[in-house]
Coordinates of C-alpha atoms in Angstrom, one line a residue:
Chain A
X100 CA -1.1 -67.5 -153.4
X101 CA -1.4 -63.8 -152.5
X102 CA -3.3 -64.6 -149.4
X103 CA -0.8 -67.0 -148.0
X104 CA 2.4 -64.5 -148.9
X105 CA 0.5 -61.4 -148.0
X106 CA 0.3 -63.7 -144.5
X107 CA 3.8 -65.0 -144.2
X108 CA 4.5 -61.3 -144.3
X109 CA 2.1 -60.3 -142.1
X110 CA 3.1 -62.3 -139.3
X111 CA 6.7 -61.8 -139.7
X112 CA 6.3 -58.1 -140.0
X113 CA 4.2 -58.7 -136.7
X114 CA 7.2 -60.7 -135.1
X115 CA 9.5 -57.9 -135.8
X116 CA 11.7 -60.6 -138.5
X117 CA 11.1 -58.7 -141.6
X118 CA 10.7 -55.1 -142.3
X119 CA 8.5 -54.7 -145.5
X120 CA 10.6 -51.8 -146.6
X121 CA 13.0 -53.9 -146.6
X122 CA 11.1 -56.5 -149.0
X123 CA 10.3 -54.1 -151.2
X124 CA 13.8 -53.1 -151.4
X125 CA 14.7 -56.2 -152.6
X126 CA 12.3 -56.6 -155.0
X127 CA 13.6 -53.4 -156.6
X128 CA 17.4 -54.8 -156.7
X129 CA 16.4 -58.1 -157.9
X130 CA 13.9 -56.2 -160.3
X131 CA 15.6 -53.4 -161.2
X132 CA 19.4 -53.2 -160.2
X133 CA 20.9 -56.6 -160.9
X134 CA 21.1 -58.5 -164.0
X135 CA 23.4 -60.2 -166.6
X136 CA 25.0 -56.0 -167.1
X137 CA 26.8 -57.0 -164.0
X138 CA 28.0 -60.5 -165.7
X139 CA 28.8 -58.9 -168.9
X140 CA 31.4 -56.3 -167.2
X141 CA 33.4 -59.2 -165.4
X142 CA 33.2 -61.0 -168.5
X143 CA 34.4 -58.0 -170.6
X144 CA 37.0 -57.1 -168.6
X145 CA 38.5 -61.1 -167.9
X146 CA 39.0 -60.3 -172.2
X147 CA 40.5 -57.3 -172.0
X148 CA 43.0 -57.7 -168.8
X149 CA 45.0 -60.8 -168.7
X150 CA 46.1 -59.8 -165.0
X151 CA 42.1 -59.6 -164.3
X152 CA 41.2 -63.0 -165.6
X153 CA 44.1 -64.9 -163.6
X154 CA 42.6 -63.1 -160.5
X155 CA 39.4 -64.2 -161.6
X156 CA 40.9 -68.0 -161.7
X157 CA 42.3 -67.9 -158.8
X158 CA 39.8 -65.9 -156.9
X159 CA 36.6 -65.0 -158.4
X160 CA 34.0 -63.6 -155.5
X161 CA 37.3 -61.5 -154.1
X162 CA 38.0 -60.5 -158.3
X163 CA 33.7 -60.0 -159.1
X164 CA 33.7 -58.6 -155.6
X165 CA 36.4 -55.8 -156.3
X166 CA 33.9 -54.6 -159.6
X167 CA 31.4 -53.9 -156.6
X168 CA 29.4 -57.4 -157.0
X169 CA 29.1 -59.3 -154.0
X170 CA 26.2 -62.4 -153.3
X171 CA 24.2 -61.3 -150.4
X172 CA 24.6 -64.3 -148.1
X173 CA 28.6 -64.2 -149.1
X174 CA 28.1 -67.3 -151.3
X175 CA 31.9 -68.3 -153.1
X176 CA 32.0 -68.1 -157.2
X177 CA 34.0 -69.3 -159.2
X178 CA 34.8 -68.9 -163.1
X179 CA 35.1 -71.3 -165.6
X180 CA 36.8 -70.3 -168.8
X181 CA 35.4 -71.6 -171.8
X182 CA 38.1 -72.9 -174.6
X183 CA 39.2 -74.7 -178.0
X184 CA 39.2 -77.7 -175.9
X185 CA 36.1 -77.0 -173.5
X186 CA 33.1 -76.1 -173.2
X187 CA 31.5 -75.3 -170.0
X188 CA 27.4 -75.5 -169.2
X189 CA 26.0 -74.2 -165.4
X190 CA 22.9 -75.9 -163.8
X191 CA 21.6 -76.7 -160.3
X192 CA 20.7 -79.9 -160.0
X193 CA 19.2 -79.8 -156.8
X194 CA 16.7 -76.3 -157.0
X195 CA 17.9 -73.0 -158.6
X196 CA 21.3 -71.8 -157.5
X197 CA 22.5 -69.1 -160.1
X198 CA 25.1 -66.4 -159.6
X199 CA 22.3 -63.9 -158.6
X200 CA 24.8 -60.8 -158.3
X201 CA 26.5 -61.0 -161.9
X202 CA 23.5 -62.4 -163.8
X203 CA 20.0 -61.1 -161.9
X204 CA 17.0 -63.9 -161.5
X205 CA 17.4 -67.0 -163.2
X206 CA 15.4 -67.4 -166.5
X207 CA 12.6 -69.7 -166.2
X208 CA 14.2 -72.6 -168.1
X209 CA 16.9 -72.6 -165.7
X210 CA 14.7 -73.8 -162.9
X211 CA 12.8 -76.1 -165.2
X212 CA 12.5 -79.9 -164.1
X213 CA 13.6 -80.9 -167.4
X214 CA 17.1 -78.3 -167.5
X215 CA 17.7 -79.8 -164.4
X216 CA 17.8 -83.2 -165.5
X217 CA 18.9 -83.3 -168.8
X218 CA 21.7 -80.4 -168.3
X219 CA 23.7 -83.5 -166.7
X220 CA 22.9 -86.7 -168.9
X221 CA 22.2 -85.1 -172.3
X222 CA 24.3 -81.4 -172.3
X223 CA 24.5 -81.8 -176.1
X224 CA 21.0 -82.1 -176.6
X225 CA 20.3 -79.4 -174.2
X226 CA 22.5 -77.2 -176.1
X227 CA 20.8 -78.3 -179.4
X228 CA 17.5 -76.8 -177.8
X229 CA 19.3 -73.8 -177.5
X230 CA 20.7 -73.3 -181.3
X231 CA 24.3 -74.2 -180.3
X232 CA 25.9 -77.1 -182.2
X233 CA 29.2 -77.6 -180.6
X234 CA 32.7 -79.9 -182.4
X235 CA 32.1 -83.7 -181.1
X236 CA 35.7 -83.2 -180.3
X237 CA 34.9 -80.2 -177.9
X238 CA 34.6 -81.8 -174.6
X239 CA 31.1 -80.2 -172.4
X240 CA 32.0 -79.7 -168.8
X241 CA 28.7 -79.3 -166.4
X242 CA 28.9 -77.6 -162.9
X243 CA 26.1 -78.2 -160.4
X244 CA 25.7 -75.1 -158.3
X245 CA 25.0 -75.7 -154.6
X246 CA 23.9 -72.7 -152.4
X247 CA 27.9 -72.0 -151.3
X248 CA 29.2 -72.6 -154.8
X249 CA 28.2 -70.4 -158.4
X250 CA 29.9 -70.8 -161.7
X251 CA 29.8 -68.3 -164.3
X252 CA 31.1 -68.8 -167.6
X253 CA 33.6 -66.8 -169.5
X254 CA 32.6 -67.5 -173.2
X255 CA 35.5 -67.8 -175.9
X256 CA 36.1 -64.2 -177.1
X257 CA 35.1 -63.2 -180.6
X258 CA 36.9 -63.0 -183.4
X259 CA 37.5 -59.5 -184.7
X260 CA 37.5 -57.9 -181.7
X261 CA 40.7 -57.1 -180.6
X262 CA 41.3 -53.6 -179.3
X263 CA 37.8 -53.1 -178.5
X264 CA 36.9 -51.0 -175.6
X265 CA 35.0 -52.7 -172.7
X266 CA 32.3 -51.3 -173.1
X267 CA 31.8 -52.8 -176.6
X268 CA 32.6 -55.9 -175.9
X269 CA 30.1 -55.9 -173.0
X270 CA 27.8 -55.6 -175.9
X271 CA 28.4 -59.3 -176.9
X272 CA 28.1 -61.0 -174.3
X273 CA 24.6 -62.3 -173.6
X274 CA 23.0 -63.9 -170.3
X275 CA 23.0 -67.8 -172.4
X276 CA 26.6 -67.5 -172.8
X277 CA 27.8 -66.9 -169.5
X278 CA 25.5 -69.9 -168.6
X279 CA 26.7 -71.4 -171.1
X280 CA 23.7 -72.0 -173.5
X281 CA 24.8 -69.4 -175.9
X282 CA 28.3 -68.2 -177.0
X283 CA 29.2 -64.6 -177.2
X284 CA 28.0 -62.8 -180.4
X285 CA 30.1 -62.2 -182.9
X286 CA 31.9 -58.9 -183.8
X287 CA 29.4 -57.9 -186.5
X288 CA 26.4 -58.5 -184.1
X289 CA 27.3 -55.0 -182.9
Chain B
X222 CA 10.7 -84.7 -159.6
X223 CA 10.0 -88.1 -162.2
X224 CA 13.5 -87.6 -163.5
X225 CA 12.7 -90.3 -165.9
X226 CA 9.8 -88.4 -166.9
X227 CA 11.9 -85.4 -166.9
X228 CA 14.8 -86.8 -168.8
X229 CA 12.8 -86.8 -171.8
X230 CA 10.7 -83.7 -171.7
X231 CA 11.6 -80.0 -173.7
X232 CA 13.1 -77.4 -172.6
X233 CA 10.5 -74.9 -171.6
X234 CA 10.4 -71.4 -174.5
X235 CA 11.0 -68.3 -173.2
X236 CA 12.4 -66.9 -170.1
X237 CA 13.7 -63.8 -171.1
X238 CA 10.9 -61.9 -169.8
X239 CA 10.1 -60.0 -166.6
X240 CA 11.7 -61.9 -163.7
X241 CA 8.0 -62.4 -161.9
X242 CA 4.8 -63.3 -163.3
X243 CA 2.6 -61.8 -160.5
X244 CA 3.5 -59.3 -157.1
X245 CA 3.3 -62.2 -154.8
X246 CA 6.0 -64.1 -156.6
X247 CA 8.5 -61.1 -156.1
X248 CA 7.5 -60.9 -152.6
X249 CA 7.9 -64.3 -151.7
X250 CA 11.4 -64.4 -153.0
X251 CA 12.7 -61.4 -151.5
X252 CA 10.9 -62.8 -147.9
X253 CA 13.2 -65.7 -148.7
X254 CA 16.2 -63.3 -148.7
X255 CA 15.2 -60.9 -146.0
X256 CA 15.2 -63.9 -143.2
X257 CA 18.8 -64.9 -144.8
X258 CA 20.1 -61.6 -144.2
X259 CA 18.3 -61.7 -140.8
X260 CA 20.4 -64.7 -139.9
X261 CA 17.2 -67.1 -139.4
X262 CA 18.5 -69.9 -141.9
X263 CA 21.3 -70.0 -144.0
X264 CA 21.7 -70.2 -147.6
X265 CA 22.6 -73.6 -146.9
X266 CA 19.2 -74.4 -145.5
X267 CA 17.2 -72.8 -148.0
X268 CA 18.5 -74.6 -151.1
X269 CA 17.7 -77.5 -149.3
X270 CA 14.3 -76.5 -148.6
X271 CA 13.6 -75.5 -152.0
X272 CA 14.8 -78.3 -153.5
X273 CA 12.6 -80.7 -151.1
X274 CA 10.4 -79.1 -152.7
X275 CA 11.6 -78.7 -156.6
X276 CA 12.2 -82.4 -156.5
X277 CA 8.5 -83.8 -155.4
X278 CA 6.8 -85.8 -158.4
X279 CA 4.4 -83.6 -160.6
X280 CA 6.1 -81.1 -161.1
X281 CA 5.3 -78.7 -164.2
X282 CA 7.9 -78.9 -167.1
X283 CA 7.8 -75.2 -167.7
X284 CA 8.4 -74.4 -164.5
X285 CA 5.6 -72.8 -163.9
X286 CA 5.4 -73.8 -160.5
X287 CA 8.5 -72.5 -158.9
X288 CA 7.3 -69.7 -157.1
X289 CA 4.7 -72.2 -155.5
X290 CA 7.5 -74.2 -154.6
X291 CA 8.8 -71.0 -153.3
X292 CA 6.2 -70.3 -150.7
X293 CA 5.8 -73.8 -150.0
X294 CA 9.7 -74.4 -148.7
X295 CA 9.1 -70.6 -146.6
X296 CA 6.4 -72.4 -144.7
X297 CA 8.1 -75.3 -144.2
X298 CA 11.3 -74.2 -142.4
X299 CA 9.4 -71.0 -140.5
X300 CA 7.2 -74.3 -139.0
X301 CA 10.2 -76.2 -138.6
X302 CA 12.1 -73.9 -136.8
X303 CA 8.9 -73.1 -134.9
X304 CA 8.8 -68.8 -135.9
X305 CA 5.7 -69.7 -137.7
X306 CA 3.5 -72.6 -137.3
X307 CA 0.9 -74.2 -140.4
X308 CA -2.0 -73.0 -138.4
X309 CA -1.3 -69.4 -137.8
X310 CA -0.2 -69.0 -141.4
X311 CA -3.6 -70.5 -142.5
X312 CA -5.6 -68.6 -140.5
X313 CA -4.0 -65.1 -141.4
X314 CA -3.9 -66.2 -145.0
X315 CA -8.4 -66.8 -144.4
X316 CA -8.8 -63.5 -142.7
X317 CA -6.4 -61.5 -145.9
X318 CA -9.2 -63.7 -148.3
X319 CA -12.2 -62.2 -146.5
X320 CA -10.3 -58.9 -146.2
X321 CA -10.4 -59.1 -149.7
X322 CA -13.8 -60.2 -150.6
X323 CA -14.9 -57.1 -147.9
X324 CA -13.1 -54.4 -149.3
X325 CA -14.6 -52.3 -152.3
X326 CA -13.0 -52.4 -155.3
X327 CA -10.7 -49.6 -155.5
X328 CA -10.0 -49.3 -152.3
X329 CA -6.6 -51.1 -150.4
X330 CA -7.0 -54.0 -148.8
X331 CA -6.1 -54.0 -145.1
X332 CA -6.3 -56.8 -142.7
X333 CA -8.4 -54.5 -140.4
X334 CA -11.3 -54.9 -143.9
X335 CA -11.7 -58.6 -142.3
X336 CA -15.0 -58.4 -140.8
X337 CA -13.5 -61.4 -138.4
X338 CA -10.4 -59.7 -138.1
X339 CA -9.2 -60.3 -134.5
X340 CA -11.7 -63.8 -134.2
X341 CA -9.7 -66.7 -135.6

């Protein structure tokens, strides 16, 4: 596989389409710069600034954007709050759509045949896979990504946790939950 | 994809390791993005070519394949839209092997090391 990529560069390096400083300055975002940090902050501050997470429901890519987060090909987001009531799971049904500039890459599972499918028809057993045993009354809400459209989840906030700085509560909020394949850890977890 | 297959299948372990198993992986993605930003297909497009691809039967449960499926949907659209054809890609990704196999260990491997380099 080296051979053919080292080619598809080659050729479009040749064609003037690519510049491979360019390329490897993606690879250093997408390796280095961007990751579920950026997730954690919107996350964190949607808990601690009421006026924040109503801008994040009514306009997430302009809200995420104004933290300094933007998708590179202007792809919309949007947020879905998790609740007493509801709980909300991300997949993409079709390939591997993920909300690159909050979260990073998407873990392996995430692009996984088997994610992809059973994310839809079985999100309680998916979630069973992942340690999480939700109420039966506690309805699971799925959203497909497309290439226009990411979802990122706003877990329930912690118990115990009230008054916490940001930066703290950044601390509990993992990758999984804003997926939502995990919840938030919990105040002692810190 | 055999969904029905796939409807009954684990979740693969892991994933919370590096984001690439291998250089070319990396580099293959971030070609993917670099001819998005350059306006020569859409976001749009490029789901859709990727999941032509993430949907075929055989597929590996743990996902294993992805960045595969990766290359493979890059050289489909750059021949479908005619910036790359099949052949060309082929024949550059034969002269990088022999480049390869020509150049002594510890020393880079340039396309120039292919002692065809210039023939096909």
């Amino acid at each position: 596989m080296t051979a053919r990529v080292r080619a598809l560069e080659t050729i479009l390096t040749q064609k003037g389409l690519v510049d491979p400083a360019a390329i490897d300055a993606i690879v250093d975002t997408y390796e280095n710069k961007v990751g579920p940090r950026n997730g954690a902050h919107v996350v964190a501050k949607a808990w601690s600034e009421p006026a924040f997470a109503d801008w994040l429901r009514k306009d997430a890519t302009a809200a995420i954007a104004s933290l300094g987060y933007t998708g590179r090909q202007g792809e919309h987001m949007q947020v879905v709050f998790n609740t007493a009531e509801t709980h909300n799971l991300v997949v993409c049904t079709l390939c591997s759509c993920y909300p690159w500039s909050v979260l990073g890459l998407p873990p392996v599972w995430y692009k996984s045949p088997p994610y992809r499918s059973r994310a839809v028809i079985d999100p309680r057993g998916v979630l069973a896979e992942f340690g999480l045993t939700l109420p039966q009354d506690r309805q699971i809400r799925v959203w497909d990504s497309t290439a226009e459209l990411r979802y990122l989840v706003v877990p329930e906030r912690p118990d115990g946790t009230e008054g916490w700085p940001e930066e703290r509560l950044m601390r509990l909020v993992t990758r999984d939950s804003m997926i939502g394949t995990g919840l938030a850890l919990a105040a002692e977890a810190t | 994809m055999n969904r029905a297959n796939d409807d009954e299948r684990a979740l693969p372990d892991g994933g919370d390791g590096q984001a690439f198993d291998a250089p070319w992986q990396a580099e293959a993605l971030a070609i993917a993005v670099a001819l998005q930003d350059a306006g020569l297909f859409t976001a749009a497009e490029w789901a859709e070519a990727l999941g032509r691809e993430r949907n075929r039967a055989g597929l590996a449960a743990d996902g294993s394949d992805y960045y595969q499926s990766v290359v493979d949907a890059l050289e489909a659209l750059l021949s479908g839209k005619a910036i790359a054809t099949r052949g060309e890609i082929s024949a550059t990704a034969r002269s990088w092997r022999r480049a390869a196999r020509a150049t002594p260990h510890g020393k880079p491997i340039l396309l120039e090391n292919d002692p065809q380099f210039g023939a096909e």
